[in-house]
mmCIF file of C-alpha atoms in Angstrom:
data_model
loop_
_atom_site.group_PDB
_atom_site.id
_atom_site.type_symbol
_atom_site.label_atom_id
_atom_site.label_comp_id
_atom_site.label_asym_id
_atom_site.label_seq_id
_atom_site.Cartn_x
_atom_site.Cartn_y
_atom_site.Cartn_z
ATOM 1 C CA UNK A 1 0.138 -2.113 22.265
ATOM 2 C CA UNK A 2 -2.222 0.317 20.625
ATOM 3 C CA UNK A 3 -5.422 -1.277 19.609
ATOM 4 C CA UNK A 4 -7.641 0.156 16.925
ATOM 5 C CA UNK A 5 -10.981 -1.580 16.757
ATOM 6 C CA UNK A 6 -13.405 -1.358 13.884
ATOM 7 C CA UNK A 7 -16.849 -2.473 14.912
ATOM 8 C CA UNK A 8 -17.635 -4.632 11.898
ATOM 9 C CA UNK A 9 -15.473 -6.852 9.698
ATOM 10 C CA UNK A 10 -18.131 -7.280 7.015
ATOM 11 C CA UNK A 11 -21.198 -5.206 6.199
ATOM 12 C CA UNK A 12 -23.783 -5.458 3.459
ATOM 13 C CA UNK A 13 -26.004 -2.434 2.928
ATOM 14 C CA UNK A 14 -28.557 -1.361 0.378
ATOM 15 C CA UNK A 15 -28.202 1.577 -1.964
ATOM 16 C CA UNK A 16 -29.494 4.746 -0.316
ATOM 17 C CA UNK A 17 -29.037 3.553 3.242
ATOM 18 C CA UNK A 18 -27.200 5.663 5.784
ATOM 19 C CA UNK A 19 -24.195 3.701 6.990
ATOM 20 C CA UNK A 20 -22.103 4.209 10.106
ATOM 21 C CA UNK A 21 -18.616 2.747 10.413
ATOM 22 C CA UNK A 22 -17.225 2.961 13.918
ATOM 23 C CA UNK A 23 -13.588 3.078 15.003
ATOM 24 C CA UNK A 24 -12.252 3.134 18.550
ATOM 25 C CA UNK A 25 -8.641 3.415 19.715
ATOM 26 C CA UNK A 26 -7.438 2.828 23.250
ATOM 27 C CA UNK A 27 -4.138 4.707 23.481
ATOM 28 C CA UNK A 28 -5.263 8.307 23.734
ATOM 29 C CA UNK A 29 -4.009 9.191 20.241
ATOM 30 C CA UNK A 30 -4.811 12.652 19.008
ATOM 31 C CA UNK A 31 -4.924 11.768 15.323
ATOM 32 C CA UNK A 32 -7.413 9.499 13.608
ATOM 33 C CA UNK A 33 -7.919 8.707 9.958
ATOM 34 C CA UNK A 34 -10.293 6.948 7.592
ATOM 35 C CA UNK A 35 -9.014 5.393 4.379
ATOM 36 C CA UNK A 36 -10.579 3.272 1.720
ATOM 37 C CA UNK A 37 -8.605 0.608 -0.080
ATOM 38 C CA UNK A 38 -9.460 -0.556 -3.577
ATOM 39 C CA UNK A 39 -7.662 -2.886 -5.983
ATOM 40 C CA UNK A 40 -5.323 -0.921 -8.205
ATOM 41 C CA UNK A 41 -5.933 2.334 -6.345
ATOM 42 C CA UNK A 42 -4.224 1.644 -3.050
ATOM 43 C CA UNK A 43 -5.042 3.522 0.127
ATOM 44 C CA UNK A 44 -6.914 6.788 -0.267
ATOM 45 C CA UNK A 45 -7.587 9.219 2.554
ATOM 46 C CA UNK A 46 -11.231 10.112 3.114
ATOM 47 C CA UNK A 47 -11.184 12.222 6.287
ATOM 48 C CA UNK A 48 -8.940 12.789 9.261
ATOM 49 C CA UNK A 49 -9.084 14.410 12.641
ATOM 50 C CA UNK A 50 -6.379 15.882 14.852
ATOM 51 C CA UNK A 51 -8.586 16.537 17.845
ATOM 52 C CA UNK A 52 -12.038 16.086 19.287
ATOM 53 C CA UNK A 53 -14.722 17.793 17.192
ATOM 54 C CA UNK A 54 -12.113 18.614 14.580
ATOM 55 C CA UNK A 55 -12.233 17.150 11.082
ATOM 56 C CA UNK A 56 -10.465 17.726 7.813
ATOM 57 C CA UNK A 57 -11.219 16.470 4.330
ATOM 58 C CA UNK A 58 -8.816 14.061 2.771
ATOM 59 C CA UNK A 59 -8.433 13.277 -0.901
ATOM 60 C CA UNK A 60 -11.846 11.717 -1.527
ATOM 61 C CA UNK A 61 -14.403 13.099 0.961
ATOM 62 C CA UNK A 62 -17.382 13.225 -1.412
ATOM 63 C CA UNK A 63 -20.270 11.112 -0.208
ATOM 64 C CA UNK A 64 -18.821 10.786 3.299
ATOM 65 C CA UNK A 65 -18.889 12.639 6.569
ATOM 66 C CA UNK A 66 -17.265 11.992 9.936
ATOM 67 C CA UNK A 67 -17.872 12.568 13.604
ATOM 68 C CA UNK A 68 -15.404 12.835 16.455
ATOM 69 C CA UNK A 69 -17.311 13.579 19.654
ATOM 70 C CA UNK A 70 -14.830 11.742 21.872
ATOM 71 C CA UNK A 71 -11.093 11.409 21.517
ATOM 72 C CA UNK A 72 -11.157 7.639 21.260
ATOM 73 C CA UNK A 73 -13.904 7.330 18.657
ATOM 74 C CA UNK A 74 -13.952 8.383 15.015
ATOM 75 C CA UNK A 75 -17.012 7.512 12.981
ATOM 76 C CA UNK A 76 -17.320 7.458 9.207
ATOM 77 C CA UNK A 77 -20.781 8.106 7.808
ATOM 78 C CA UNK A 78 -22.023 7.294 4.345
ATOM 79 C CA UNK A 79 -24.999 9.610 4.013
ATOM 80 C CA UNK A 80 -26.632 7.653 1.197
ATOM 81 C CA UNK A 81 -24.693 4.552 0.287
ATOM 82 C CA UNK A 82 -23.970 3.899 -3.361
ATOM 83 C CA UNK A 83 -22.505 0.888 -5.115
ATOM 84 C CA UNK A 84 -19.281 2.773 -5.859
ATOM 85 C CA UNK A 85 -18.686 2.942 -2.131
ATOM 86 C CA UNK A 86 -18.233 -0.806 -1.986
ATOM 87 C CA UNK A 87 -14.719 -1.069 -0.612
ATOM 88 C CA UNK A 88 -12.441 -1.976 2.267
ATOM 89 C CA UNK A 89 -12.460 0.798 4.864
ATOM 90 C CA UNK A 90 -9.490 1.191 7.160
ATOM 91 C CA UNK A 91 -9.306 3.300 10.283
ATOM 92 C CA UNK A 92 -5.976 4.385 11.757
ATOM 93 C CA UNK A 93 -4.746 6.404 14.706
ATOM 94 C CA UNK A 94 -1.417 7.985 15.558
ATOM 95 C CA UNK A 95 0.255 10.211 18.115
ATOM 96 C CA UNK A 96 1.584 13.578 16.922
ATOM 97 C CA UNK A 97 4.521 12.984 14.585
ATOM 98 C CA UNK A 98 4.157 9.223 14.826
ATOM 99 C CA UNK A 99 3.190 6.386 12.559
ATOM 100 C CA UNK A 100 -0.236 4.901 12.083
ATOM 101 C CA UNK A 101 -1.760 1.927 13.795
ATOM 102 C CA UNK A 102 -4.495 0.474 11.639
ATOM 103 C CA UNK A 103 -7.623 -1.412 12.486
ATOM 104 C CA UNK A 104 -8.454 -4.703 10.814
ATOM 105 C CA UNK A 105 -10.715 -3.080 8.276
ATOM 106 C CA UNK A 106 -14.389 -3.209 7.388
ATOM 107 C CA UNK A 107 -15.355 -4.775 4.102
ATOM 108 C CA UNK A 108 -18.482 -2.904 2.967
ATOM 109 C CA UNK A 109 -20.626 -4.140 0.130
ATOM 110 C CA UNK A 110 -23.406 -1.891 -1.157
ATOM 111 C CA UNK A 111 -26.036 -3.698 -3.199
ATOM 112 C CA UNK B 1 -9.791 -13.027 2.372
ATOM 113 C CA UNK B 2 -10.216 -9.950 0.256
ATOM 114 C CA UNK B 3 -7.916 -9.023 -2.533
ATOM 115 C CA UNK B 4 -5.715 -6.158 -1.465
ATOM 116 C CA UNK B 5 -4.624 -5.334 -4.966
ATOM 117 C CA UNK B 6 -5.341 -7.189 -8.176
ATOM 118 C CA UNK B 7 -2.780 -5.323 -10.232
ATOM 119 C CA UNK B 8 0.114 -5.080 -7.819
ATOM 120 C CA UNK B 9 3.727 -5.653 -8.773
ATOM 121 C CA UNK B 10 4.695 -9.056 -7.482
ATOM 122 C CA UNK B 11 8.000 -10.262 -6.142
ATOM 123 C CA UNK B 12 8.518 -14.008 -5.839
ATOM 124 C CA UNK B 13 11.407 -15.311 -3.772
ATOM 125 C CA UNK B 14 12.534 -18.696 -2.553
ATOM 126 C CA UNK B 15 12.184 -19.405 1.123
ATOM 127 C CA UNK B 16 15.456 -18.550 2.810
ATOM 128 C CA UNK B 17 16.547 -16.010 0.218
ATOM 129 C CA UNK B 18 16.702 -12.284 0.857
ATOM 130 C CA UNK B 19 13.958 -10.023 -0.488
ATOM 131 C CA UNK B 20 14.286 -6.436 -1.606
ATOM 132 C CA UNK B 21 11.166 -4.358 -2.106
ATOM 133 C CA UNK B 22 11.521 -0.921 -3.642
ATOM 134 C CA UNK B 23 9.534 2.267 -3.432
ATOM 135 C CA UNK B 24 9.919 5.608 -5.186
ATOM 136 C CA UNK B 25 8.447 8.682 -3.571
ATOM 137 C CA UNK B 26 7.748 12.039 -5.124
ATOM 138 C CA UNK B 27 7.546 14.639 -2.369
ATOM 139 C CA UNK B 28 10.981 16.071 -1.636
ATOM 140 C CA UNK B 29 9.544 17.557 1.566
ATOM 141 C CA UNK B 30 8.802 14.101 2.976
ATOM 142 C CA UNK B 31 11.010 13.372 5.937
ATOM 143 C CA UNK B 32 9.399 10.416 7.644
ATOM 144 C CA UNK B 33 8.883 7.040 6.012
ATOM 145 C CA UNK B 34 7.270 3.808 7.114
ATOM 146 C CA UNK B 35 6.987 0.332 5.691
ATOM 147 C CA UNK B 36 3.761 -1.551 6.337
ATOM 148 C CA UNK B 37 2.881 -5.184 5.817
ATOM 149 C CA UNK B 38 -0.656 -6.230 4.994
ATOM 150 C CA UNK B 39 -1.691 -9.846 5.112
ATOM 151 C CA UNK B 40 -4.858 -11.017 3.464
ATOM 152 C CA UNK B 41 -7.942 -10.009 5.425
ATOM 153 C CA UNK B 42 -6.051 -7.771 7.831
ATOM 154 C CA UNK B 43 -5.175 -4.114 8.203
ATOM 155 C CA UNK B 44 -1.640 -2.882 7.466
ATOM 156 C CA UNK B 45 0.875 -3.476 10.228
ATOM 157 C CA UNK B 46 3.885 -1.294 11.016
ATOM 158 C CA UNK B 47 7.211 -2.932 10.170
ATOM 159 C CA UNK B 48 9.891 -0.284 10.397
ATOM 160 C CA UNK B 49 10.312 3.444 10.007
ATOM 161 C CA UNK B 50 13.087 5.860 9.120
ATOM 162 C CA UNK B 51 13.505 9.601 9.275
ATOM 163 C CA UNK B 52 15.351 11.653 6.717
ATOM 164 C CA UNK B 53 18.355 12.252 8.930
ATOM 165 C CA UNK B 54 19.235 8.579 8.484
ATOM 166 C CA UNK B 55 20.208 6.483 5.458
ATOM 167 C CA UNK B 56 19.695 3.080 6.986
ATOM 168 C CA UNK B 57 17.841 1.509 9.844
ATOM 169 C CA UNK B 58 17.752 -2.101 10.921
ATOM 170 C CA UNK B 59 15.169 -4.131 12.709
ATOM 171 C CA UNK B 60 14.707 -7.810 13.265
ATOM 172 C CA UNK B 61 15.401 -9.413 9.860
ATOM 173 C CA UNK B 62 14.437 -6.157 8.135
ATOM 174 C CA UNK B 63 16.476 -3.197 6.936
ATOM 175 C CA UNK B 64 15.195 0.018 5.433
ATOM 176 C CA UNK B 65 17.414 2.093 3.164
ATOM 177 C CA UNK B 66 16.683 5.677 2.240
ATOM 178 C CA UNK B 67 18.248 7.506 -0.683
ATOM 179 C CA UNK B 68 17.033 11.086 -0.543
ATOM 180 C CA UNK B 69 18.959 12.110 -3.630
ATOM 181 C CA UNK B 70 16.857 9.934 -5.902
ATOM 182 C CA UNK B 71 13.844 9.765 -3.586
ATOM 183 C CA UNK B 72 14.003 6.022 -3.195
ATOM 184 C CA UNK B 73 13.207 3.745 -0.293
ATOM 185 C CA UNK B 74 13.799 0.030 -0.026
ATOM 186 C CA UNK B 75 12.906 -2.726 2.393
ATOM 187 C CA UNK B 76 15.221 -5.690 2.723
ATOM 188 C CA UNK B 77 13.983 -8.864 4.371
ATOM 189 C CA UNK B 78 16.644 -11.371 5.336
ATOM 190 C CA UNK B 79 16.024 -15.114 5.127
ATOM 191 C CA UNK B 80 12.497 -14.719 3.815
ATOM 192 C CA UNK B 81 9.943 -17.015 5.418
ATOM 193 C CA UNK B 82 6.479 -18.169 4.316
ATOM 194 C CA UNK B 83 4.953 -15.852 6.922
ATOM 195 C CA UNK B 84 6.472 -12.916 5.081
ATOM 196 C CA UNK B 85 4.056 -13.420 2.191
ATOM 197 C CA UNK B 86 1.950 -10.265 2.128
ATOM 198 C CA UNK B 87 1.540 -6.922 0.421
ATOM 199 C CA UNK B 88 4.118 -4.333 1.465
ATOM 200 C CA UNK B 89 3.443 -0.601 1.346
ATOM 201 C CA UNK B 90 5.769 2.313 1.782
ATOM 202 C CA UNK B 91 4.331 5.495 3.253
ATOM 203 C CA UNK B 92 5.801 8.983 3.301
ATOM 204 C CA UNK B 93 4.968 12.258 4.987
ATOM 205 C CA UNK B 94 6.457 15.614 5.834
ATOM 206 C CA UNK B 95 6.362 15.736 9.611
ATOM 207 C CA UNK B 96 4.297 18.431 11.252
ATOM 208 C CA UNK B 97 4.201 19.389 14.852
ATOM 209 C CA UNK B 98 0.828 17.958 15.587
ATOM 210 C CA UNK B 99 -0.080 15.525 12.897
ATOM 211 C CA UNK B 100 0.658 14.200 9.474
ATOM 212 C CA UNK B 101 -1.029 12.541 6.546
ATOM 213 C CA UNK B 102 0.890 9.708 5.069
ATOM 214 C CA UNK B 103 0.840 9.074 1.347
ATOM 215 C CA UNK B 104 0.977 5.389 0.544
ATOM 216 C CA UNK B 105 2.657 3.714 -2.371
ATOM 217 C CA UNK B 106 0.682 1.237 -4.494
ATOM 218 C CA UNK B 107 2.171 -1.760 -2.729
ATOM 219 C CA UNK B 108 4.181 -4.818 -3.763
ATOM 220 C CA UNK B 109 2.966 -8.360 -3.282
ATOM 221 C CA UNK B 110 5.650 -10.661 -1.906
ATOM 222 C CA UNK B 111 5.191 -14.346 -2.569
ATOM 223 C CA UNK B 112 7.484 -16.787 -0.830
ATOM 224 C CA UNK B 113 8.041 -20.016 -2.719
ATOM 225 C CA UNK B 114 8.735 -23.243 -0.827
#
């Protein structure tokens, strides 16, 4: 089974901090994605990547950046955390033309 | 666990009954659809998928129906069990050769009553 691992289940950060959310998948998937999930708003795509060193903006990229230096790892970076970035962050990976496998999520609270 | 969605539509069913969860999609170019289940405190898990060349697909206790004419997708769960309590999302995408971005529905919370 594909495993997508997010490094932290819960994080608490201060406003203005730089935050790194790490995601690793172990099945050699080309595609990786970062979503945030908020009550009433559902899943919203932040960034995605179809290959190493490749990244594309999703629907809500403002305030975020990503890094994909290795195929198995896709990092989400909050350059200067703000309280409106308090959310559940979900990482997913997929093969070309296939469905997503999600990680367990990281619940980030910015205070 | 965290709250997946405070304002989700909710479906309550008796244990043992069948459940039907519905989803409308908007992109007529979408040709690949997935149902996900998300339990409290966990990431979404794949349940079943269907491509647009099919109208129906069955899995273990689950059936997905696709009506392309009215852009409607449904998930049927037979003999619903307490472990089926979760939020269910449909996801749609037009398939590309190398990758795809799924668009997720708002989700439906299924509550199974004893």
